[in-house]
C-alpha positions as semicolon CSV with decimal commas, in nm:
position;residue;x (nm);y (nm);z (nm)
1;M;5,742;0,370;-5,175
2;S;5,376;0,571;-5,291
3;R;5,380;0,682;-5,661
4;S;5,409;1,048;-5,736
5;A;5,135;1,308;-5,831
6;S;5,210;1,219;-6,164
7;T;5,156;0,907;-6,116
8;T;4,957;0,717;-6,476
9;F;4,642;0,574;-6,367
10;V;4,463;0,341;-6,599
11;L;4,168;0,305;-6,415
12;E;4,005;0,591;-6,153
13;A;3,667;0,543;-6,007
14;T;3,579;0,830;-5,739
15;D;3,302;0,877;-5,546
16;I;3,112;0,510;-5,628
17;E;2,741;0,510;-5,470
18;K;2,532;0,220;-5,502
19;T;2,207;0,115;-5,319
20;F;2,015;-0,175;-5,290
21;G;1,654;-0,113;-5,192
22;A;1,700;-0,010;-4,782
23;T;2,106;-0,109;-4,819
24;N;2,397;0,131;-4,890
25;V;2,605;-0,124;-5,072
26;L;2,906;0,158;-5,172
27;Q;2,946;0,477;-4,959
28;K;3,158;0,722;-5,220
29;A;3,378;0,432;-5,257
30;R;3,726;0,510;-5,421
31;L;3,959;0,310;-5,605
32;R;4,269;0,380;-5,832
33;V;4,485;0,153;-6,021
34;A;4,834;0,311;-6,192
35;R;4,933;0,135;-6,493
36;G;5,136;-0,199;-6,507
37;E;5,118;-0,221;-6,141
38;I;4,906;-0,529;-5,942
39;H;4,672;-0,374;-5,707
40;A;4,511;-0,552;-5,404
41;L;4,118;-0,467;-5,353
42;L;4,066;-0,601;-4,967
43;G;3,824;-0,598;-4,723
44;G;3,570;-0,867;-4,546
45;N;3,278;-1,041;-4,691
46;G;2,995;-0,790;-4,778
47;A;3,272;-0,476;-4,769
48;G;3,157;-0,407;-5,169
49;K;3,461;-0,538;-5,290
50;S;3,188;-0,746;-5,589
51;T;3,003;-0,462;-5,597
52;L;3,281;-0,219;-5,718
53;I;3,425;-0,495;-5,936
54;R;3,068;-0,496;-6,132
55;I;2,981;-0,140;-6,161
56;V;3,429;-0,118;-6,275
57;S;3,397;-0,371;-6,507
58;G;3,031;-0,220;-6,664
59;S;2,866;-0,524;-6,571
60;L;2,645;-0,338;-6,295
61;H;2,482;0,104;-6,313
62;R;2,648;0,299;-6,021
63;D;2,419;0,523;-5,883
64;A;2,616;0,823;-5,851
65;G;3,038;0,847;-5,878
66;A;3,303;0,905;-6,186
67;I;3,475;0,637;-6,350
68;Q;3,780;0,720;-6,600
69;V;4,018;0,429;-6,749
70;S;4,326;0,633;-6,898
71;G;4,189;0,993;-6,831
72;Q;3,876;0,894;-7,054
73;S;3,524;0,858;-6,950
74;N;3,397;0,740;-7,243
75;Y;3,619;0,408;-7,254
76;D;3,594;0,117;-7,489
77;A;3,418;-0,218;-7,284
78;G;3,713;-0,425;-7,349
79;A;3,971;-0,198;-7,158
80;I;3,883;-0,367;-6,851
81;A;3,801;-0,770;-6,815
82;V;3,702;-0,980;-6,519
83;V;3,812;-1,374;-6,446
84;F;3,642;-1,528;-6,227
85;Q;3,715;-1,821;-5,974
86;E;3,423;-2,023;-6,206
87;L;3,640;-2,008;-6,550
88;A;3,403;-1,995;-6,900
89;L;3,592;-2,154;-7,126
90;L;3,438;-2,342;-7,392
91;P;3,543;-2,705;-7,309
92;D;3,521;-2,897;-7,707
93;L;3,693;-2,601;-7,875
94;T;4,045;-2,482;-7,891
95;V;4,277;-2,291;-7,712
96;A;4,319;-2,032;-8,036
97;E;3,885;-2,056;-8,061
98;N;3,811;-2,008;-7,694
99;I;4,084;-1,680;-7,696
100;C;3,940;-1,489;-8,050
101;L;3,557;-1,635;-8,096
102;P;3,400;-1,371;-7,850
103;H;3,597;-1,074;-8,049
104;R;3,741;-1,234;-8,388
105;R;3,447;-1,244;-8,709
106;D;3,414;-0,992;-9,004
107;A;3,149;-0,794;-9,139
108;F;2,957;-1,191;-9,245
109;G;3,031;-1,345;-8,922
110;R;3,293;-1,545;-9,027
111;V;3,615;-1,597;-8,908
112;D;3,952;-1,637;-9,014
113;A;4,136;-1,903;-8,858
114;R;4,473;-1,770;-8,945
115;H;4,386;-1,439;-8,873
116;M;4,276;-1,559;-8,517
117;R;4,562;-1,795;-8,404
118;A;4,826;-1,531;-8,512
119;Q;4,636;-1,328;-8,261
120;A;4,585;-1,611;-7,972
121;A;4,955;-1,649;-8,027
122;R;5,040;-1,258;-7,977
123;A;4,828;-1,330;-7,660
124;L;4,996;-1,566;-7,512
125;A;5,309;-1,477;-7,573
126;V;5,238;-1,186;-7,340
127;I;5,173;-1,412;-7,060
128;D;5,436;-1,693;-7,165
129;P;5,548;-1,746;-7,539
130;A;5,564;-2,170;-7,397
131;L;5,203;-2,171;-7,411
132;I;5,155;-2,075;-7,776
133;A;5,249;-2,428;-7,815
134;L;4,858;-2,513;-7,663
135;L;4,686;-2,327;-7,920
136;A;4,545;-2,659;-8,089
137;L;4,453;-2,852;-7,795
138;P;4,120;-2,831;-7,657
139;A;4,028;-2,642;-7,341
140;S;3,920;-2,935;-7,219
141;R;4,291;-3,136;-7,235
142;L;4,457;-2,820;-6,985
143;D;4,473;-2,835;-6,608
144;L;4,322;-2,553;-6,397
145;H;4,652;-2,304;-6,410
146;Q;4,634;-2,330;-6,769
147;R;4,296;-2,259;-6,821
148;Q;4,317;-1,965;-6,629
149;L;4,585;-1,835;-6,776
150;V;4,346;-1,858;-7,141
151;E;4,115;-1,675;-6,953
152;I;4,411;-1,392;-6,904
153;A;4,488;-1,420;-7,281
154;R;4,115;-1,348;-7,359
155;A;4,126;-1,069;-7,222
156;L;4,452;-0,933;-7,337
157;S;4,305;-1,026;-7,680
158;S;4,000;-0,769;-7,644
159;G;4,217;-0,501;-7,540
160;A;4,185;-0,506;-7,185
161;Q;4,377;-0,285;-6,994
162;L;4,330;-0,368;-6,670
163;I;4,240;-0,747;-6,574
164;L;4,067;-0,782;-6,268
165;L;4,121;-1,107;-6,042
166;D;3,884;-1,272;-5,838
167;E;4,024;-1,532;-5,543
168;P;4,312;-1,671;-5,885
169;T;4,489;-1,909;-5,628
170;A;4,152;-2,066;-5,510
171;N;4,179;-2,385;-5,650
172;L;4,577;-2,400;-5,772
173;T;4,848;-2,532;-5,605
174;F;5,093;-2,384;-5,419
175;A;5,333;-2,442;-5,727
176;D;5,076;-2,342;-5,973
177;S;5,035;-2,003;-5,790
178;E;5,385;-1,940;-5,828
179;R;5,321;-1,975;-6,212
180;L;5,097;-1,748;-6,197
181;F;5,251;-1,496;-6,032
182;T;5,545;-1,504;-6,221
183;A;5,286;-1,460;-6,563
184;L;5,103;-1,187;-6,360
185;R;5,444;-0,959;-6,341
186;R;5,560;-1,031;-6,684
187;L;5,182;-0,889;-6,774
188;T;5,295;-0,562;-6,543
189;Q;5,595;-0,498;-6,721
190;Q;5,446;-0,466;-7,041
191;G;5,211;-0,201;-6,893
192;I;4,902;-0,463;-6,817
193;S;4,782;-0,391;-6,481
194;I;4,631;-0,621;-6,194
195;L;4,335;-0,590;-5,956
196;L;4,318;-0,879;-5,777
197;V;4,094;-1,010;-5,458
198;S;4,265;-1,226;-5,246
199;H;4,181;-1,336;-4,908
200;R;4,557;-1,472;-4,824
201;M;4,804;-1,274;-4,711
202;S;5,103;-1,398;-4,782
203;E;5,009;-1,404;-5,176
204;I;4,921;-1,034;-5,161
205;R;5,234;-0,956;-5,025
206;T;5,456;-1,187;-5,253
207;V;5,265;-1,054;-5,560
208;A;5,068;-0,694;-5,465
209;D;5,222;-0,359;-5,473
210;V;4,965;-0,141;-5,300
211;C;4,620;-0,192;-5,166
212;T;4,294;-0,045;-5,086
213;I;4,077;-0,188;-4,797
214;L;3,689;-0,190;-4,807
215;R;3,488;-0,161;-4,531
216;D;3,042;-0,053;-4,532
217;G;3,066;0,079;-4,875
218;K;3,371;0,282;-4,790
219;S;3,727;0,311;-4,897
220;V;3,920;0,321;-4,507
221;V;4,253;0,283;-4,719
222;D;4,354;0,424;-5,026
223;R;4,663;0,274;-5,243
224;R;4,853;0,208;-4,899
225;P;5,231;0,040;-5,022
226;L;5,175;-0,317;-4,880
227;A;5,598;-0,254;-4,744
228;E;5,410;0,051;-4,520
229;I;5,142;-0,156;-4,372
230;S;5,110;-0,458;-4,104
231;D;4,906;-0,745;-4,138
232;E;4,741;-0,624;-3,826
233;E;4,659;-0,299;-3,975
234;I;4,481;-0,449;-4,251
235;V;4,324;-0,607;-4,017
236;R;4,192;-0,343;-3,832
237;A;4,091;-0,101;-4,154
238;M;3,871;-0,399;-4,240
239;M;3,716;-0,454;-3,958
240;G;3,700;-0,148;-3,745
241;E;3,817;-0,086;-3,443
242;G;3,767;-0,288;-3,144
243;R;3,660;-0,559;-3,364
244;E;3,864;-0,779;-3,274
245;K;3,739;-0,986;-3,032
246;A;3,316;-0,969;-3,092
247;T;3,080;-0,995;-2,792
248;A;2,860;-1,301;-2,872
249;P;2,454;-1,167;-3,081
250;A;2,206;-1,042;-2,903
251;G;1,946;-1,272;-2,786
252;A;2,228;-1,587;-2,800
253;A;2,116;-1,855;-2,502
254;A;2,426;-1,931;-2,277
255;P;2,598;-2,266;-2,375
256;A;2,465;-2,557;-2,188
257;T;2,693;-2,725;-1,963
258;S;2,558;-3,073;-1,881
259;G;2,401;-3,366;-2,073
260;G;2,411;-3,465;-2,479
261;V;2,808;-3,590;-2,599
262;T;3,132;-3,549;-2,569
263;L;3,310;-3,526;-2,886
264;G;3,704;-3,573;-2,951
265;L;3,867;-3,472;-3,254
266;A;4,246;-3,585;-3,301
267;K;4,509;-3,540;-3,581
268;D;4,858;-3,429;-3,626
269;R;4,953;-3,400;-3,258
270;L;4,586;-3,213;-3,165
271;A;4,357;-3,366;-2,935
272;L;4,056;-3,173;-2,882
273;T;3,690;-3,269;-2,666
274;L;3,446;-3,058;-2,681
275;A;3,150;-3,081;-2,362
276;P;2,807;-3,047;-2,507
277;G;2,727;-2,688;-2,613
278;S;3,032;-2,613;-2,778
279;V;3,102;-2,458;-3,024
280;L;3,426;-2,516;-3,276
281;G;3,533;-2,295;-3,510
282;L;3,742;-2,392;-3,795
283;A;3,948;-2,105;-3,997
284;G;4,178;-2,163;-4,306
285;A;4,199;-2,269;-4,690
286;P;3,908;-2,526;-4,743
287;E;4,148;-2,868;-4,750
288;G;4,211;-2,861;-4,394
289;P;3,856;-2,800;-4,280
290;A;3,723;-2,968;-4,599
291;G;3,887;-3,338;-4,381
292;V;3,708;-3,256;-4,053
293;I;3,359;-3,223;-4,191
294;A;3,419;-3,559;-4,413
295;A;3,544;-3,720;-4,135
296;L;3,190;-3,620;-3,891
297;I;2,927;-3,664;-4,181
298;G;3,052;-3,965;-4,290
299;S;3,177;-3,913;-4,660
300;A;3,501;-3,966;-4,618
301;S;3,626;-4,329;-4,729
302;H;3,990;-4,276;-4,513
303;P;3,918;-3,998;-4,247
304;A;4,228;-3,821;-4,156
305;W;4,076;-3,720;-3,834
306;S;4,019;-3,962;-3,570
307;I;3,695;-3,927;-3,390
308;T;3,560;-4,015;-3,048
309;V;3,194;-4,014;-2,928
310;N;3,191;-4,003;-2,495
311;G;3,524;-4,150;-2,529
312;E;3,439;-4,451;-2,753
313;P;3,628;-4,456;-3,083
314;R;3,371;-4,422;-3,368
315;R;3,325;-4,394;-3,794
316;F;3,090;-4,295;-3,957
317;R;3,056;-4,557;-4,280
318;S;2,807;-4,321;-4,462
319;P;2,629;-3,974;-4,465
320;A;2,296;-4,193;-4,354
321;D;2,540;-4,363;-4,052
322;A;2,638;-4,016;-3,941
323;I;2,231;-3,868;-3,913
324;R;2,121;-4,183;-3,793
325;S;2,447;-4,138;-3,536
326;G;2,285;-3,791;-3,452
327;V;2,569;-3,572;-3,647
328;G;2,340;-3,321;-3,855
329;Y;2,507;-3,138;-4,125
330;V;2,424;-2,799;-4,384
331;S;2,624;-2,796;-4,690
332;G;2,774;-2,476;-4,765
333;D;2,671;-2,556;-5,155
334;R;2,293;-2,470;-5,103
335;A;2,170;-2,523;-5,450
336;E;2,374;-2,832;-5,574
337;K;2,349;-3,047;-5,171
338;G;2,117;-2,836;-4,949
339;V;1,768;-2,741;-5,125
340;L;1,583;-3,007;-5,333
341;A;1,458;-2,791;-5,591
342;T;1,190;-3,001;-5,665
343;L;0,996;-3,066;-5,344
344;P;0,803;-2,870;-5,165
345;I;0,895;-2,706;-4,832
346;V;0,712;-2,925;-4,604
347;D;0,943;-3,230;-4,805
348;N;1,293;-3,012;-4,760
349;L;1,235;-2,975;-4,371
350;A;1,140;-3,352;-4,311
351;A;1,416;-3,481;-4,550
352;A;1,643;-3,488;-4,266
353;G;1,454;-3,643;-3,995
354;R;1,318;-3,919;-4,250
355;V;1,659;-4,013;-4,316
356;A;1,680;-4,071;-3,937
357;R;1,344;-4,300;-3,899
358;K;1,375;-4,400;-4,212
359;R;1,028;-4,289;-4,304
360;W;0,964;-4,203;-4,660
361;L;0,595;-4,138;-4,621
362;V;0,499;-3,731;-4,540
363;S;0,235;-3,770;-4,220
364;S;0,060;-3,524;-4,055
365;G;0,318;-3,453;-3,770
366;E;0,554;-3,339;-4,018
367;V;0,307;-3,093;-4,140
368;Q;0,279;-2,954;-3,743
369;D;0,656;-2,978;-3,729
370;A;0,698;-2,747;-4,058
371;L;0,466;-2,520;-3,917
372;G;0,627;-2,501;-3,566
373;A;0,972;-2,480;-3,724
374;L;0,845;-2,186;-4,001
375;K;0,690;-1,980;-3,729
376;R;1,003;-2,038;-3,472
377;L;1,243;-1,930;-3,758
378;A;1,025;-1,628;-3,877
379;I;1,032;-1,798;-4,232
380;K;0,718;-1,674;-4,405
381;A;0,624;-1,898;-4,704
382;N;0,285;-1,933;-4,857
383;S;0,242;-2,301;-4,833
384;L;0,395;-2,584;-4,705
385;Y;0,355;-2,683;-5,042
386;A;0,511;-2,426;-5,197
387;L;0,850;-2,474;-5,382
388;P;1,179;-2,401;-5,231
389;Q;1,257;-2,080;-5,475
390;T;0,957;-1,945;-5,408
391;L;1,182;-1,823;-5,117
392;S;1,449;-1,522;-5,062
393;G;1,839;-1,640;-5,096
394;G;1,885;-1,644;-4,691
395;T;1,530;-1,832;-4,622
396;Q;1,662;-2,069;-4,791
397;Q;1,928;-2,132;-4,556
398;K;1,721;-2,070;-4,225
399;L;1,494;-2,377;-4,416
400;L;1,813;-2,566;-4,435
401;I;1,918;-2,494;-4,044
402;A;1,510;-2,559;-3,986
403;R;1,512;-2,935;-4,016
404;W;1,757;-3,010;-3,786
405;L;1,617;-2,844;-3,514
406;D;1,347;-3,083;-3,416
407;L;1,572;-3,351;-3,378
408;A;1,814;-3,218;-3,190
409;P;2,135;-3,368;-3,334
410;K;2,416;-3,419;-3,108
411;I;2,659;-3,254;-3,307
412;L;2,578;-2,986;-3,609
413;V;2,819;-2,968;-3,833
414;L;2,812;-2,620;-4,041
415;E;2,938;-2,522;-4,400
416;E;2,939;-2,212;-4,466
417;P;2,617;-2,091;-4,345
418;T;2,601;-1,774;-4,434
419;R;2,737;-1,731;-4,735
420;G;2,562;-1,493;-4,929
421;V;2,272;-1,389;-4,678
422;D;2,244;-1,027;-4,539
423;I;2,346;-0,936;-4,234
424;G;2,022;-0,955;-4,117
425;T;1,947;-1,342;-4,167
426;K;2,302;-1,388;-4,047
427;R;2,273;-1,205;-3,718
428;E;1,951;-1,438;-3,723
429;I;2,142;-1,776;-3,793
430;Y;2,427;-1,671;-3,535
431;N;2,137;-1,665;-3,283
432;I;2,043;-2,025;-3,416
433;I;2,375;-2,151;-3,336
434;G;2,323;-1,961;-3,002
435;V;1,985;-2,189;-2,945
436;V;2,119;-2,522;-3,045
437;A;2,429;-2,520;-2,836
438;A;2,254;-2,438;-2,533
439;A;2,009;-2,738;-2,610
440;G;2,397;-2,939;-2,559
441;S;2,404;-2,973;-2,933
442;I;2,802;-2,949;-3,031
443;V;2,824;-2,683;-3,346
444;V;3,106;-2,753;-3,565
445;W;3,145;-2,442;-3,751
446;W;3,376;-2,369;-4,087
447;S;3,291;-2,040;-4,175
448;T;3,608;-1,747;-4,408
449;E;3,425;-1,475;-4,221
450;F;3,648;-1,486;-3,911
451;S;3,438;-1,187;-3,731
452;E;3,189;-1,474;-3,724
453;L;3,389;-1,735;-3,547
454;A;3,564;-1,481;-3,275
455;Q;3,157;-1,420;-3,222
456;T;3,041;-1,758;-3,116
457;C;3,309;-2,025;-3,074
458;D;3,468;-2,136;-2,760
459;H;3,778;-2,336;-2,978
460;V;3,905;-2,273;-3,336
461;I;4,129;-2,511;-3,507
462;A;4,316;-2,286;-3,752
463;F;4,481;-2,423;-4,106
464;D;4,747;-2,256;-4,318
465;L;4,717;-2,237;-4,654
466;H;4,815;-2,606;-4,782
467;G;4,558;-2,735;-4,502
468;A;4,789;-2,793;-4,276
469;I;4,756;-2,774;-3,875
470;S;4,839;-2,429;-3,757
471;G;4,674;-2,355;-3,437
472;L;4,430;-2,438;-3,200
473;L;4,281;-2,112;-3,035
474;K;4,074;-2,131;-2,693
475;Q;3,889;-1,829;-2,551
476;D;4,062;-1,511;-2,564
477;E;4,247;-1,644;-2,760
478;I;4,048;-1,582;-3,101
479;T;4,050;-1,290;-3,275
480;E;4,065;-1,190;-3,578
481;V;4,431;-1,128;-3,584
482;A;4,536;-1,427;-3,395
483;M;4,332;-1,587;-3,697
484;T;4,480;-1,421;-3,954
485;R;4,812;-1,506;-3,805
486;A;4,780;-1,828;-3,771
487;T;4,566;-1,919;-4,126
488;G;4,775;-1,695;-4,370
489;M;4,426;-1,546;-4,486
490;A;4,299;-1,209;-4,405
491;A;3,876;-1,260;-4,379
């Protein structure tokens, strides 16, 4: 049931606005979290969730609007704490030291070890008294679930009344997720409020009381009890009416119908054959798509998927073998596995071709190919010999895709290719995918944005929260609602 007008709010953020350049990221956004509740903050990628979190937690200045914590405009910064996906414990320090060192020193900068342990024990006891046994252990000896709870204890020891959790179960097992939910419910019984950001519909319904939904920087659903809103209503609120099945991006060419290779994928009673020019989407928790990708790019020592190319069984034994067999790959980890940060732009563009052709020196042909790729993709660079960090993040992503264009790969595997890029660059990438498919390549694309898959894919393999195949969607079946049902996630 909805709370009454006398509800005590630990957080009231009203009419929040934020602009970056010409982009209005937040437009009179509203977020109200009651004391002792678990509140889900939902919205598609780019809806403004991260910006709103940064503003209410004090790490980003708002352009307009008001924020009150427990009815006060002037509140202690420690009243709101954020626990991000990437945990920030110091591995060589003990649990007690990690919890208390940020804020437990005397006037001379010294730490009272006994007082520190007592304070850390009190914070852990609020979550789960059994955790007190971990106080003297170094953080490096904790499992992921325990590290997450220690982060929450650190927030509690700073006096946090509201804890913001960003995708807290993304890397947890099902059992650890259930343990986390038990700990969160225990916190709410102590009057602590939880703001939960998650794409997983099942866990949202399991643990959260109410939801706020953002779309295009606006609060389109404000404090709606989850018992009173269906999954379909949530998806439509996130995406807007009429966007369950989007049209193809403007300028994208039609898929090719002949030439190239056919790709067969089979696993667990699923068998799918893709013709040249097909676009296959992978939707759901990372474990499922990762298995398909590893088999295709040759990084799996024991691939779970069987592959046929033109009807012949094929196993790629290494990434180099896959490349030389006509498989291109753009990693979702742009910084670590994509861009070659210490090499100039020309080397980044030529990297895949050199592996495919076993060539390691810069040739005049590579320079001309690089110039042509930059021109075709409207990539502006001061010089081919400038380093990639001189380019924006979105332009670096286009650079990674550009390295495959002249190779005309038989299969192009894309892992979250639009992650962290602006809407304009996203549209350019959609068009590039259309052009690559129109040339006869088969595109295999993992995305956590279901709207993207609905726009571009001929088939979608859906995976549930455990990484098991939960459905194969074709053509008009590929809608955001259908993918939400099949995967248990909202995106």
